Amino acid sequence: MTRTPEATARWVETVPVRLVRLSGDFDAVSVEALVEPFLERLHHAEERLVLDLTAARLMGAAAARALAAHLRPGARRTVLLVAAPTAARVALGTSTEPGPQVYTTVEAALAALPELPAAVVRALTGTYGPELSREGLADLQQQVFGLTSKSRSREVIGMAQGIVLERYGLRSPSAAFDLLRVASQHHNVPVRILSAELVTAAPPAPGRAWFPGLTGRDENAAPHLALLAGKDLDAGDFKQVLRAVVARATTSADADAVEVHLPYAALGKALILEGHTGLEAAYRNEVAEVKDPLSLPVLVHSKAQTVHVPDLATDLNVGTSPAGRAALAAGSRALLGVPALDESRTGVGVITVHHRRPGQRLTEAQGTALEALAGELAVWLSWYRRVVVLNALEHLHTRAS
């Protein structure tokens, strides 16, 4: 009796490795139907597909030829094949052309990817083992969730690479990324932020500077912020300033946890977690990118006004959103979101503070201090994007031209 062919897939969040197991009896049609969709998802050069054939029976030459057509170098992105040596020869047919690298176990295939953390390998293979302690599980979650924000940046960076590649007639996507990386390092602007600005900025006129007049003008000098007074901090250092904002918010609101979300035009309505403290890994993963209109950061950003949630456990709006439920599971009960508004009263960021005690409210002095901090964040963000980021783009344009 034959088994109906099927494909089961496993991956950890959006780590660029897909593990796909094939099982059952295959013909050419079922190979196309079950393998093709996974291969089509490999859009980026760094993505890998690990194809496990140990439970599959490829019946007939037509099925083997259909699979082999997908696995030849140049036909698709990188594929690692897991199969017994004899099965691999059948799957790849009799062609003398070089095929994918063949491994006898999934673990061996994943181990061949040096950029993959060991914890992720365990998660992909499902071999945690009964000996994994609570601390070990927490470490695994930290490693896995820590990959999420990086993977979510990949799309906008890829868009920027494509624009740079075409605009300057470069030879490869890697050359485009090198330009982004060098400009990022020279001006200390994260690549994801530089990419997001590049995607939405008007293109430069041929043969001219992209953003002339950025230096030598008083209005382009770094703003004087109480946030940075008396501290040896560089106003042009994105990470330093965000850490200072988070620390000040924590102190001002006597908060148990704080998060700062920023919008980027290239990402539509999504808000990105750019600064935080006191957040558990699972919750941080949930709010790394938020779009749900009921999540507190999005609600505050859309209303451009402060929103207080006295108790997540009884709130029928924010408390019912995935982010709200995740915050409740992490021990937060009261939330307060404060918008950072620019001179035109447009939201440019959101500061959210968490308290573990339900019903907790800020004093008038605390509320005033938090609103002043949000105002300083807006002033700094306006300057940073208008001067620092555009200088980095000008640097890229000059080198590329």
Coordinates of C-alpha atoms in Angstrom, one line a residue:
M1 CA 0.0 0.0 0.0
T2 CA 1.5 3.3 -1.0
R3 CA 1.6 6.4 1.3
T4 CA 0.1 9.6 0.1
P5 CA 3.1 12.0 -0.4
E6 CA 3.4 15.0 1.8
A7 CA 5.8 17.7 2.7
T8 CA 6.1 19.0 6.3
A9 CA 8.1 22.2 7.0
R10 CA 9.8 23.5 10.1
W11 CA 11.6 26.7 10.8
V12 CA 12.3 29.1 13.7
E13 CA 10.5 32.4 13.3
T14 CA 12.0 33.9 10.1
V15 CA 15.5 32.5 10.4
P16 CA 16.6 32.1 6.7
V17 CA 16.7 28.3 6.8
R18 CA 13.8 26.1 5.9
L19 CA 13.7 22.5 6.9
V20 CA 11.3 20.5 4.6
R21 CA 10.7 16.8 5.1
L22 CA 9.2 14.7 2.2
S23 CA 7.5 11.4 2.9
G24 CA 5.5 8.9 0.9
D25 CA 5.6 7.9 -2.8
F26 CA 6.2 10.6 -5.3
D27 CA 5.6 11.1 -9.0
A28 CA 6.6 14.1 -11.1
V29 CA 3.3 15.9 -10.4
S30 CA 3.6 15.5 -6.6
V31 CA 7.3 16.6 -6.7
E32 CA 6.2 19.8 -8.5
A33 CA 3.3 20.4 -6.2
L34 CA 5.1 19.8 -2.9
V35 CA 8.6 21.0 -3.5
E36 CA 8.1 23.9 -5.9
P37 CA 6.3 26.2 -3.3
F38 CA 9.2 26.0 -0.9
L39 CA 11.8 26.6 -3.6
E40 CA 9.8 29.7 -4.7
R41 CA 10.1 31.2 -1.3
L42 CA 13.9 31.4 -1.5
H43 CA 14.1 35.0 -2.6
H44 CA 17.4 36.0 -1.1
A45 CA 20.9 34.7 -1.6
E46 CA 21.5 34.0 2.1
E47 CA 18.4 31.7 2.4
R48 CA 18.9 28.0 2.5
L49 CA 16.5 25.1 2.0
V50 CA 17.3 21.8 3.8
L51 CA 15.4 19.1 1.9
D52 CA 15.1 15.8 3.9
L53 CA 14.4 12.8 1.7
T54 CA 15.0 10.1 4.3
A55 CA 11.3 9.3 4.6
A56 CA 10.5 9.8 0.9
R57 CA 10.3 7.2 -1.9
L58 CA 10.9 8.8 -5.2
M59 CA 9.1 6.4 -7.6
G60 CA 10.2 6.4 -11.2
A61 CA 12.6 8.3 -13.4
A62 CA 10.1 11.1 -14.0
A63 CA 9.9 12.0 -10.3
A64 CA 13.7 11.9 -10.0
R65 CA 14.1 14.1 -13.1
A66 CA 11.6 16.6 -11.7
L67 CA 13.4 16.9 -8.4
A68 CA 16.9 17.0 -10.0
A69 CA 15.8 19.9 -12.2
H70 CA 15.3 22.0 -9.1
L71 CA 18.5 21.0 -7.4
R72 CA 21.1 21.8 -10.0
P73 CA 23.3 24.7 -9.2
G74 CA 22.1 27.9 -10.8
A75 CA 18.5 26.6 -11.1
R76 CA 17.5 27.8 -7.6
R77 CA 19.1 29.1 -4.4
T78 CA 21.2 27.0 -2.2
V79 CA 19.7 23.6 -1.3
L80 CA 21.2 21.0 1.1
L81 CA 20.0 17.5 0.5
V82 CA 19.6 14.9 3.3
A83 CA 19.4 11.4 2.0
A84 CA 21.3 8.1 1.9
P85 CA 24.0 8.1 -0.8
T86 CA 22.1 5.7 -3.0
A87 CA 18.8 7.6 -2.6
A88 CA 20.6 10.8 -3.5
R89 CA 21.9 9.2 -6.7
V90 CA 18.4 8.2 -7.7
A91 CA 17.0 11.6 -6.8
L92 CA 19.6 13.4 -8.9
G93 CA 19.5 11.0 -11.8
T94 CA 22.6 10.0 -13.8
S95 CA 23.7 13.4 -14.8
T96 CA 27.4 14.1 -14.3
E97 CA 26.7 17.8 -13.5
P98 CA 27.5 18.7 -9.9
G99 CA 24.5 18.6 -7.6
P100 CA 23.7 19.9 -4.1
Q101 CA 25.7 18.9 -1.1
V102 CA 24.4 15.7 0.3
Y103 CA 24.3 14.8 4.0
T104 CA 23.1 11.7 5.7
T105 CA 21.4 13.5 8.6
V106 CA 19.5 16.7 9.1
E107 CA 21.9 17.6 12.0
A108 CA 24.9 17.3 9.7
A109 CA 23.3 19.5 7.1
L110 CA 22.5 22.2 9.6
A111 CA 25.9 22.0 11.2
A112 CA 27.4 22.9 7.8
L113 CA 25.8 26.3 8.2
P114 CA 28.3 28.1 10.5
E115 CA 26.1 31.2 10.9
L116 CA 23.3 29.2 12.5
P117 CA 23.4 29.2 16.3
A118 CA 23.4 25.8 18.0
A119 CA 20.2 26.6 19.8
V120 CA 18.4 27.2 16.5
V121 CA 19.7 23.9 15.1
R122 CA 18.1 22.2 18.2
A123 CA 14.9 24.0 17.6
L124 CA 14.8 23.1 13.9
T125 CA 15.5 19.4 14.5
G126 CA 13.2 19.3 17.6
T127 CA 15.9 17.5 19.5
Y128 CA 15.8 19.5 22.7
G129 CA 16.1 16.4 24.9
P130 CA 14.8 15.9 28.4
E131 CA 18.0 17.3 29.9
L132 CA 17.2 20.9 28.8
S133 CA 16.9 23.0 31.9
R134 CA 14.7 26.0 32.5
E135 CA 17.8 28.2 32.1
G136 CA 18.7 26.4 28.9
L137 CA 15.2 26.9 27.5
A138 CA 15.3 30.6 28.4
D139 CA 18.7 30.9 26.6
L140 CA 17.2 29.2 23.6
Q141 CA 14.3 31.7 23.5
Q142 CA 16.7 34.6 23.8
Q143 CA 18.8 33.4 20.9
V144 CA 15.8 32.6 18.7
F145 CA 13.8 35.7 19.5
G146 CA 17.0 37.8 19.1
L147 CA 17.0 36.8 15.4
T148 CA 13.6 38.2 14.7
S149 CA 14.3 41.9 14.5
K150 CA 17.3 41.2 12.2
S151 CA 15.2 39.0 9.9
R152 CA 12.4 41.6 9.8
S153 CA 15.0 44.2 8.6
R154 CA 16.0 42.1 5.6
E155 CA 13.1 43.1 3.4
V156 CA 13.8 46.8 3.5
I157 CA 17.5 46.3 3.2
G158 CA 16.9 44.2 0.2
M159 CA 14.7 46.9 -1.3
A160 CA 17.5 49.4 -0.8
Q161 CA 20.1 47.1 -2.3
G162 CA 18.0 46.8 -5.4
I163 CA 17.6 50.6 -5.8
V164 CA 21.4 51.2 -5.3
L165 CA 22.2 48.4 -7.7
E166 CA 20.1 49.8 -10.5
R167 CA 20.7 53.5 -9.8
Y168 CA 24.5 53.3 -9.9
G169 CA 24.8 50.4 -12.4
L170 CA 26.7 48.1 -10.0
R171 CA 27.7 44.6 -10.8
S172 CA 26.2 42.7 -7.9
P173 CA 23.9 43.0 -4.9
S174 CA 26.9 42.5 -2.6
A175 CA 28.5 45.7 -4.1
A176 CA 25.3 47.6 -3.3
F177 CA 25.3 46.3 0.3
D178 CA 28.9 47.3 0.7
L179 CA 28.0 50.9 -0.2
L180 CA 25.2 50.8 2.4
R181 CA 27.5 49.2 5.0
V182 CA 30.3 51.7 4.5
A183 CA 28.0 54.7 4.7
S184 CA 26.4 53.2 7.7
Q185 CA 29.7 52.8 9.5
H186 CA 31.1 56.2 8.5
H187 CA 28.1 58.1 10.0
N188 CA 27.1 55.5 12.6
V189 CA 23.7 55.0 11.2
P190 CA 22.2 51.5 11.4
V191 CA 21.9 49.9 8.0
R192 CA 18.2 49.2 8.4
I193 CA 17.5 52.9 9.1
L194 CA 19.7 54.1 6.3
S195 CA 17.9 51.6 4.0
A196 CA 14.4 52.7 5.1
E197 CA 15.3 56.4 4.4
L198 CA 16.8 55.5 1.0
V199 CA 13.8 53.6 -0.1
T200 CA 11.5 56.6 0.4
A201 CA 13.8 59.5 -0.5
A202 CA 13.5 61.2 -3.8
P203 CA 16.3 60.1 -6.2
P204 CA 19.2 62.5 -6.7
A205 CA 19.5 64.5 -9.9
P206 CA 22.2 63.1 -12.3
G207 CA 25.6 64.6 -11.7
R208 CA 24.6 66.6 -8.6
A209 CA 24.8 66.3 -4.8
W210 CA 21.8 64.5 -3.4
F211 CA 21.3 66.7 -0.3
P212 CA 23.3 69.9 -0.6
G213 CA 23.7 72.3 2.3
L214 CA 23.6 69.9 5.1
T215 CA 26.7 71.3 6.9
G216 CA 27.7 74.8 7.9
R217 CA 24.2 75.9 8.9
D218 CA 23.1 76.7 12.5
E219 CA 19.7 74.9 12.0
N220 CA 21.6 71.7 11.2
A221 CA 23.6 71.7 14.5
A222 CA 22.8 69.0 17.0
P223 CA 19.9 70.1 19.3
H224 CA 20.6 70.9 23.0
L225 CA 18.7 68.3 24.9
A226 CA 18.2 68.1 28.7
L227 CA 18.3 64.3 28.1
L228 CA 22.0 64.5 27.1
A229 CA 23.1 67.3 29.4
G230 CA 26.1 66.5 31.5
K231 CA 26.6 63.1 29.7
D232 CA 29.4 62.1 27.5
L233 CA 27.0 61.0 24.7
D234 CA 27.1 61.7 21.0
A235 CA 23.8 63.1 19.7
G236 CA 24.5 61.4 16.4
D237 CA 24.7 57.9 17.9
F238 CA 21.3 56.3 17.5
K239 CA 21.8 53.5 20.0
Q240 CA 23.3 55.7 22.7
V241 CA 20.4 58.2 22.5
L242 CA 17.7 55.5 22.5
R243 CA 19.3 53.9 25.5
A244 CA 19.3 57.3 27.3
V245 CA 15.6 57.8 26.4
V246 CA 14.7 54.4 27.8
A247 CA 16.7 55.0 31.0
R248 CA 15.1 58.4 31.6
A249 CA 11.6 57.0 31.0
T250 CA 12.2 54.2 33.4
T251 CA 13.3 56.6 36.1
S252 CA 10.7 59.3 35.4
A253 CA 7.8 56.8 35.5
D254 CA 9.2 54.4 38.1
A255 CA 8.4 51.8 35.4
D256 CA 9.0 48.0 35.5
A257 CA 9.6 48.0 31.8
V258 CA 9.9 50.5 28.9
E259 CA 9.7 50.2 25.2
V260 CA 10.2 52.8 22.4
H261 CA 8.7 52.2 18.9
L262 CA 9.5 54.2 15.8
P263 CA 7.6 54.4 12.5
Y264 CA 9.3 54.2 9.1
A265 CA 7.6 55.2 5.9
A266 CA 9.1 52.4 4.0
L267 CA 7.4 49.9 6.3
G268 CA 3.9 51.3 6.0
K269 CA 1.9 51.3 9.2
A270 CA 4.3 49.1 11.1
L271 CA 6.1 50.4 14.2
I272 CA 9.5 49.0 15.0
L273 CA 10.8 48.3 18.5
E274 CA 14.1 50.3 18.7
G275 CA 14.7 50.6 22.4
H276 CA 13.6 48.7 25.5
T277 CA 14.4 47.5 29.0
G278 CA 12.8 45.0 31.3
L279 CA 10.9 43.1 28.6
E280 CA 10.8 39.3 28.5
A281 CA 12.1 37.7 25.3
A282 CA 8.7 36.3 24.3
Y283 CA 7.0 39.7 24.6
R284 CA 9.9 41.5 22.9
N285 CA 9.5 39.1 20.0
E286 CA 5.7 39.9 19.8
V287 CA 6.2 43.7 19.6
A288 CA 9.4 43.7 17.5
E289 CA 7.1 44.9 14.7
V290 CA 3.5 45.9 15.5
K291 CA 0.7 46.7 13.0
D292 CA -2.4 45.7 15.0
P293 CA -4.5 48.8 15.5
L294 CA -5.4 47.6 19.0
S295 CA -1.8 47.3 20.1
L296 CA -1.0 50.2 22.4
P297 CA 1.9 51.7 20.3
V298 CA -0.1 51.7 17.2
L299 CA -3.2 53.1 19.0
V300 CA -1.1 55.9 20.5
H301 CA 0.6 56.7 17.2
S302 CA -2.7 56.8 15.2
K303 CA -4.4 59.0 17.8
A304 CA -1.3 61.2 18.4
Q305 CA -2.3 61.3 22.1
T306 CA -1.5 59.6 25.4
V307 CA -3.4 56.4 26.2
H308 CA -3.6 54.8 29.6
V309 CA -4.6 51.2 30.2
P310 CA -5.3 50.7 33.9
D311 CA -5.5 47.0 33.8
L312 CA -4.8 44.7 30.8
A313 CA -6.7 41.9 32.4
T314 CA -10.0 43.7 32.1
D315 CA -9.4 45.9 29.1
L316 CA -11.5 45.0 26.1
N317 CA -9.4 46.7 23.5
V318 CA -5.6 46.7 24.1
G319 CA -5.9 43.8 26.5
T320 CA -7.4 41.6 23.7
S321 CA -4.7 42.3 21.1
P322 CA -1.8 39.8 20.7
A323 CA 0.6 42.3 22.1
G324 CA -1.7 43.0 25.1
R325 CA -2.1 39.3 25.9
A326 CA 1.7 38.9 25.6
A327 CA 2.3 41.8 28.0
L328 CA -0.2 40.3 30.5
A329 CA 1.5 36.9 30.2
A330 CA 4.8 38.7 31.0
G331 CA 3.4 40.2 34.2
S332 CA 2.5 43.7 33.1
R333 CA -0.9 45.0 34.2
A334 CA -1.0 48.7 33.6
L335 CA 0.4 50.4 30.5
L336 CA 0.8 54.0 29.5
G337 CA 1.7 55.1 25.9
V338 CA 3.0 58.6 25.2
P339 CA 3.4 59.9 21.6
A340 CA 6.5 61.8 20.4
L341 CA 5.1 64.6 18.3
D342 CA 7.0 66.8 15.9
E343 CA 6.3 70.5 15.3
S344 CA 3.3 69.6 13.0
R345 CA 1.9 67.3 15.7
T346 CA 2.7 64.3 13.6
G347 CA 3.7 61.2 15.5
V348 CA 7.3 60.2 15.1
G349 CA 7.6 57.7 17.9
V350 CA 5.9 56.2 21.0
I351 CA 7.2 55.6 24.5
T352 CA 5.4 52.8 26.4
V353 CA 5.8 52.2 30.2
H354 CA 4.8 49.1 32.0
H355 CA 3.8 48.6 35.6
R356 CA 3.1 45.3 37.3
R357 CA 0.5 46.7 39.7
P358 CA -3.0 47.1 38.1
G359 CA -4.5 50.6 38.3
Q360 CA -1.1 52.3 38.7
R361 CA -1.1 55.9 37.4
L362 CA 1.7 58.5 37.1
T363 CA 1.7 61.5 39.4
E364 CA 1.3 64.9 37.7
A365 CA 5.1 65.5 37.9
Q366 CA 5.8 62.0 36.4
G367 CA 3.4 62.6 33.6
T368 CA 4.9 66.0 32.8
A369 CA 8.4 64.6 32.8
L370 CA 7.4 61.7 30.5
E371 CA 5.7 64.1 28.1
A372 CA 8.8 66.4 28.1
L373 CA 11.0 63.4 27.3
A374 CA 8.7 62.4 24.4
G375 CA 9.0 66.0 23.1
E376 CA 12.8 65.8 23.3
L377 CA 12.7 62.4 21.5
A378 CA 10.7 64.1 18.7
V379 CA 13.1 67.0 18.4
W380 CA 16.1 64.7 18.3
L381 CA 14.5 62.3 15.8
S382 CA 13.7 65.2 13.5
W383 CA 17.3 66.4 13.5
Y384 CA 18.8 62.9 13.2
R385 CA 16.8 62.0 10.2
R386 CA 17.2 65.5 8.6
V387 CA 20.9 65.7 9.1
V388 CA 22.7 62.5 10.2
V389 CA 20.8 60.1 8.0
L390 CA 20.8 62.3 5.0
N391 CA 24.6 62.9 5.4
A392 CA 25.0 59.1 5.3
L393 CA 23.0 58.9 2.1
E394 CA 25.0 61.7 0.6
H395 CA 28.2 59.8 1.5
L396 CA 26.8 56.7 -0.3
H397 CA 25.8 58.8 -3.3
T398 CA 29.3 60.4 -3.5
R399 CA 31.1 57.1 -3.3
A400 CA 28.8 55.4 -5.8
S401 CA 29.0 58.3 -8.3

